[in-house]
Amino acid sequence: MKEIQVLSSDCYLGKLADVDDGISSFTHIAKVRYEGKQLRFHVKLFSDYKQLNNEITAYILARLDGQPVPEHACIIKINKDDIVSAFPNVEANSDAYAWATNTISGKTPNTYFKEGTKEIELALKSLAKIDGIASLIAFDNLIANQDRNTGNIILSGDLAKFWIFDHDQSPFKPDWTHQDLDPNSDTFCKLTAAIYPNGLPVSIRSLVVDAAKAHGANLANMLDHTLTWWQHLLTPDEVKALGDFYKNRALCSESRLLKKMNLLC
C-alpha cells in the first residue's frame, strides 16, 4: 500500500478555494507540491492531533478494505502566516499540520441539492444502486463512523462511481475517550437514511453482512501501517485502547451486522 507522506511547509503553495462542508476543520482546496507535481488537494487543518490520527487510521483501513478513497494522501505542515492568509479571522499562534488528499472530479449529493430537488433525487437514487455501497455501509460500521453524510461522498459525473473522504469523527466522535470505545456499540449512518428512506432492502442487508466477513483479516494488516502513527500522535494508553477497540470490533463485525440487519435466524 502506498505510504502516507509527510510534506514540509514549502510544499503548501496556497489556498485556492473554500469548501462549503467541513468548516469546523478549516477545510479548503489548496495547491500542493506532491511528488514533483503541483496538484489540487482537499486540505483539513486540525488543532487536535487526535482528529488527524482519526483521518490517517480510517484512510489506511479504507485502502485495506478496498474502499474508493483518493489515491494520494499526505500530512502537510502549514506555517502560521499561510494559515492567517487562508483564514483571516483565525488567530494562528504557531505552525500546524493538516490532512490532505487529492481532489476528485465530481460532486457531492449536497452540491446536487443546491442545484435543485430533481438533481438530488437522481443523485441519491443512483448512489443507492452503485456496486460497493453495501461494502461502504459495513466499513462505516466497522470504524464507527456516524458522520457519513451527503457532504462527504463524491459522485462521478455519470453517477456511476463514488469516492469517500472525511473521517475525523471516527470512531464515534472527534475527541473520543477510552470510555467511548465500546466495540459492541451500534452506529447510525446518515447516508444510509438518505439513500434508503424506507429502510435497507434485504438484498443490500445481505451484502453488508458479506462485506463484514473480511474485516478481521483487514485488521490483522492494519497495525503494520497505523501503529507508528498512533505512537506519534496518541498517548500509550490511547494506543492500547484504540488497538483493542478495532481488534474486537472487527472480530464481531459479522455478528454485529447480522443483528443490526435483522438477519439472525
XYZ file of C-alpha atoms in Angstrom:
265
model
C 0.000 0.000 0.000
C 1.253 3.474 -0.866
C 2.685 5.205 2.188
C 1.218 8.432 3.548
C 3.861 11.105 3.068
C 4.758 13.973 5.407
C 5.367 17.184 3.465
C 7.194 20.309 4.608
C 5.578 23.733 4.644
C 7.227 24.767 1.368
C 5.026 22.176 -0.360
C 1.921 24.145 0.612
C 1.533 26.585 -2.285
C -1.560 28.434 -1.132
C -5.315 28.278 -0.741
C -7.345 28.078 -3.950
C -10.939 27.927 -2.718
C -13.212 27.438 0.257
C -15.234 24.283 0.789
C -18.854 24.524 1.921
C -18.681 21.420 4.124
C -16.132 20.907 6.858
C -15.884 24.494 8.089
C -15.110 23.348 11.645
C -11.811 21.834 10.499
C -10.896 24.738 8.176
C -11.310 22.596 5.089
C -10.232 24.165 1.817
C -8.804 23.438 -1.602
C -5.113 24.255 -1.930
C -2.287 23.858 -4.389
C 0.275 21.367 -3.080
C 3.641 20.268 -4.428
C 3.410 16.486 -4.355
C 5.919 14.084 -5.914
C 7.307 16.827 -8.099
C 3.921 18.000 -9.377
C 1.618 20.862 -8.402
C -1.768 19.310 -7.608
C -5.093 20.381 -6.143
C -5.602 18.900 -2.693
C -8.502 18.830 -0.264
C -6.848 20.121 2.942
C -8.178 19.830 6.503
C -6.401 21.778 9.206
C -6.766 20.461 12.762
C -5.823 21.881 16.137
C -6.186 18.432 17.727
C -3.792 15.642 16.744
C -6.413 13.056 17.662
C -8.583 14.175 14.717
C -5.553 13.928 12.461
C -4.981 10.412 13.757
C -8.624 9.553 13.043
C -8.190 10.573 9.407
C -4.976 8.584 8.999
C -6.404 5.451 10.607
C -9.630 5.467 8.593
C -7.801 6.161 5.336
C -5.449 3.218 5.866
C -8.325 0.934 6.804
C -10.301 2.100 3.782
C -7.404 1.247 1.461
C -7.030 -2.202 3.042
C -10.786 -2.752 2.742
C -10.851 -1.739 -0.908
C -12.910 1.396 -0.345
C -12.780 4.135 -3.034
C -10.642 6.839 -1.435
C -8.421 9.429 -3.133
C -5.189 7.960 -4.486
C -2.824 10.425 -2.816
C -2.807 11.281 0.882
C -0.315 13.199 2.985
C 0.307 15.152 6.155
C 1.442 18.656 5.303
C 2.896 21.310 7.567
C 1.350 24.761 7.134
C 3.104 27.753 8.658
C 1.109 30.234 10.683
C 1.387 33.030 8.094
C -0.240 30.792 5.478
C -2.954 29.847 7.978
C -3.771 33.508 8.618
C -3.706 34.186 4.874
C -6.157 31.358 4.206
C -8.377 32.153 7.203
C -8.097 35.877 8.119
C -10.441 35.510 11.106
C -8.326 32.790 12.722
C -5.668 33.652 15.268
C -2.746 31.337 14.493
C -0.099 31.181 17.210
C 2.032 28.503 15.603
C 2.503 26.297 12.584
C 0.143 23.335 12.247
C -0.215 20.033 10.429
C -3.061 19.248 8.063
C -4.532 16.154 6.421
C -4.590 16.394 2.652
C -5.915 14.208 -0.167
C -6.025 14.878 -3.874
C -9.275 16.364 -5.130
C -11.695 14.174 -7.074
C -13.608 15.248 -10.163
C -17.279 15.012 -9.270
C -19.932 16.400 -6.959
C -21.298 15.564 -3.538
C -25.056 14.961 -3.187
C -25.105 18.221 -1.206
C -23.994 20.036 -4.347
C -26.800 18.436 -6.324
C -29.221 19.519 -3.595
C -28.218 23.131 -4.120
C -28.867 22.734 -7.832
C -32.444 21.561 -7.366
C -34.728 18.866 -5.981
C -34.733 16.694 -9.104
C -30.942 16.618 -9.189
C -30.582 15.448 -5.583
C -33.252 12.771 -6.070
C -31.422 11.418 -9.117
C -28.072 11.510 -7.302
C -29.368 9.590 -4.269
C -31.211 7.011 -6.374
C -28.077 6.462 -8.453
C -25.889 6.165 -5.354
C -28.182 3.503 -3.912
C -27.605 1.337 -6.996
C -23.815 1.625 -7.290
C -21.809 -1.513 -6.619
C -19.867 -1.043 -3.413
C -22.464 0.852 -1.399
C -23.115 -2.185 0.815
C -19.393 -2.566 1.436
C -19.229 1.124 2.419
C -22.076 0.692 4.902
C -20.205 -2.218 6.506
C -16.959 -0.229 6.540
C -18.529 2.798 8.226
C -19.979 0.481 10.851
C -16.535 -1.034 11.424
C -14.838 2.317 12.024
C -17.854 3.606 13.998
C -18.305 6.500 11.596
C -21.532 8.309 12.445
C -20.777 11.221 10.148
C -21.072 9.647 6.683
C -23.481 12.038 5.037
C -24.371 13.620 1.698
C -21.489 16.075 2.052
C -18.571 13.651 2.297
C -19.119 11.277 -0.594
C -18.349 12.309 -4.181
C -20.253 11.045 -7.217
C -18.717 10.871 -10.671
C -20.265 12.955 -13.427
C -22.072 9.943 -14.880
C -23.340 8.970 -11.388
C -21.756 5.526 -11.798
C -18.944 5.723 -9.213
C -18.318 7.244 -5.806
C -15.377 8.175 -3.596
C -15.324 8.804 0.141
C -13.457 11.244 2.350
C -13.714 12.980 5.739
C -13.228 10.557 8.642
C -12.093 12.755 11.530
C -15.212 11.845 13.540
C -14.454 8.139 13.697
C -14.549 6.245 15.925
C -17.785 7.786 17.234
C -16.614 11.403 17.599
C -13.537 13.598 17.006
C -12.335 13.689 20.611
C -13.124 10.107 21.618
C -12.049 8.838 25.014
C -11.403 5.343 26.346
C -14.991 5.223 27.604
C -16.357 5.787 24.079
C -14.540 2.810 22.588
C -17.110 0.094 23.122
C -16.641 -2.410 20.271
C -20.256 -3.550 20.546
C -21.832 -0.090 20.270
C -24.111 0.488 17.318
C -23.831 3.481 14.987
C -26.321 5.417 12.890
C -25.444 6.110 9.246
C -26.887 9.392 7.959
C -26.123 8.495 4.356
C -27.985 5.186 4.578
C -31.064 7.011 5.855
C -30.832 9.452 2.945
C -30.487 6.921 0.130
C -32.794 4.265 1.598
C -35.564 6.320 3.265
C -37.810 3.241 3.501
C -35.096 1.092 5.038
C -32.362 -1.120 3.610
C -33.592 -3.704 1.076
C -32.967 -7.296 2.170
C -30.601 -7.808 -0.761
C -28.427 -4.901 0.431
C -28.515 -6.133 4.023
C -27.100 -9.479 2.938
C -24.310 -7.770 1.004
C -23.471 -5.619 4.030
C -23.025 -8.716 6.176
C -20.983 -10.438 3.475
C -18.650 -7.416 3.304
C -18.082 -7.588 7.060
C -16.558 -11.061 6.779
C -13.265 -9.591 5.546
C -12.860 -7.145 8.406
C -10.916 -9.476 10.663
C -8.251 -10.123 8.021
C -8.024 -6.421 7.161
C -7.463 -5.507 10.797
C -4.648 -8.028 11.057
C -2.744 -5.949 8.489
C -3.794 -2.565 9.855
C -1.317 -2.324 12.713
C 1.595 -2.694 10.295
C 0.548 0.629 8.785
C -1.009 2.526 11.709
C 0.998 1.728 14.837
C 3.816 4.168 14.115
C 1.319 6.984 13.500
C -0.551 6.164 16.709
C 2.660 6.191 18.717
C 3.475 9.673 17.413
C 0.008 11.186 17.833
C -1.578 9.426 20.830
C -0.675 8.598 24.412
C 0.389 4.998 25.196
C -2.956 4.373 26.904
C -4.836 5.669 23.860
C -2.755 3.472 21.545
C -3.692 0.370 23.547
C -7.359 1.379 23.815
C -7.675 2.073 20.093
C -5.913 -1.140 19.127
C -8.133 -3.216 21.415
C -11.236 -1.442 20.109
C -10.550 -2.125 16.436
C -9.431 -5.700 17.048
C -12.567 -6.576 19.000
C -14.877 -4.611 16.721
C -13.542 -6.428 13.654
C -13.841 -9.839 15.271
C -17.543 -9.306 15.969
C -18.259 -7.306 12.810
C -20.266 -10.028 11.076
C -22.349 -10.950 14.126
C -22.970 -7.294 14.993
C -24.247 -6.548 11.491
C -26.318 -9.737 11.349
C -28.143 -8.435 14.402
C -28.374 -4.872 13.070
C -29.715 -6.076 9.712
C -32.252 -8.374 11.386
C -30.861 -11.390 9.559
C -30.308 -13.631 12.561
C -32.136 -16.954 12.261
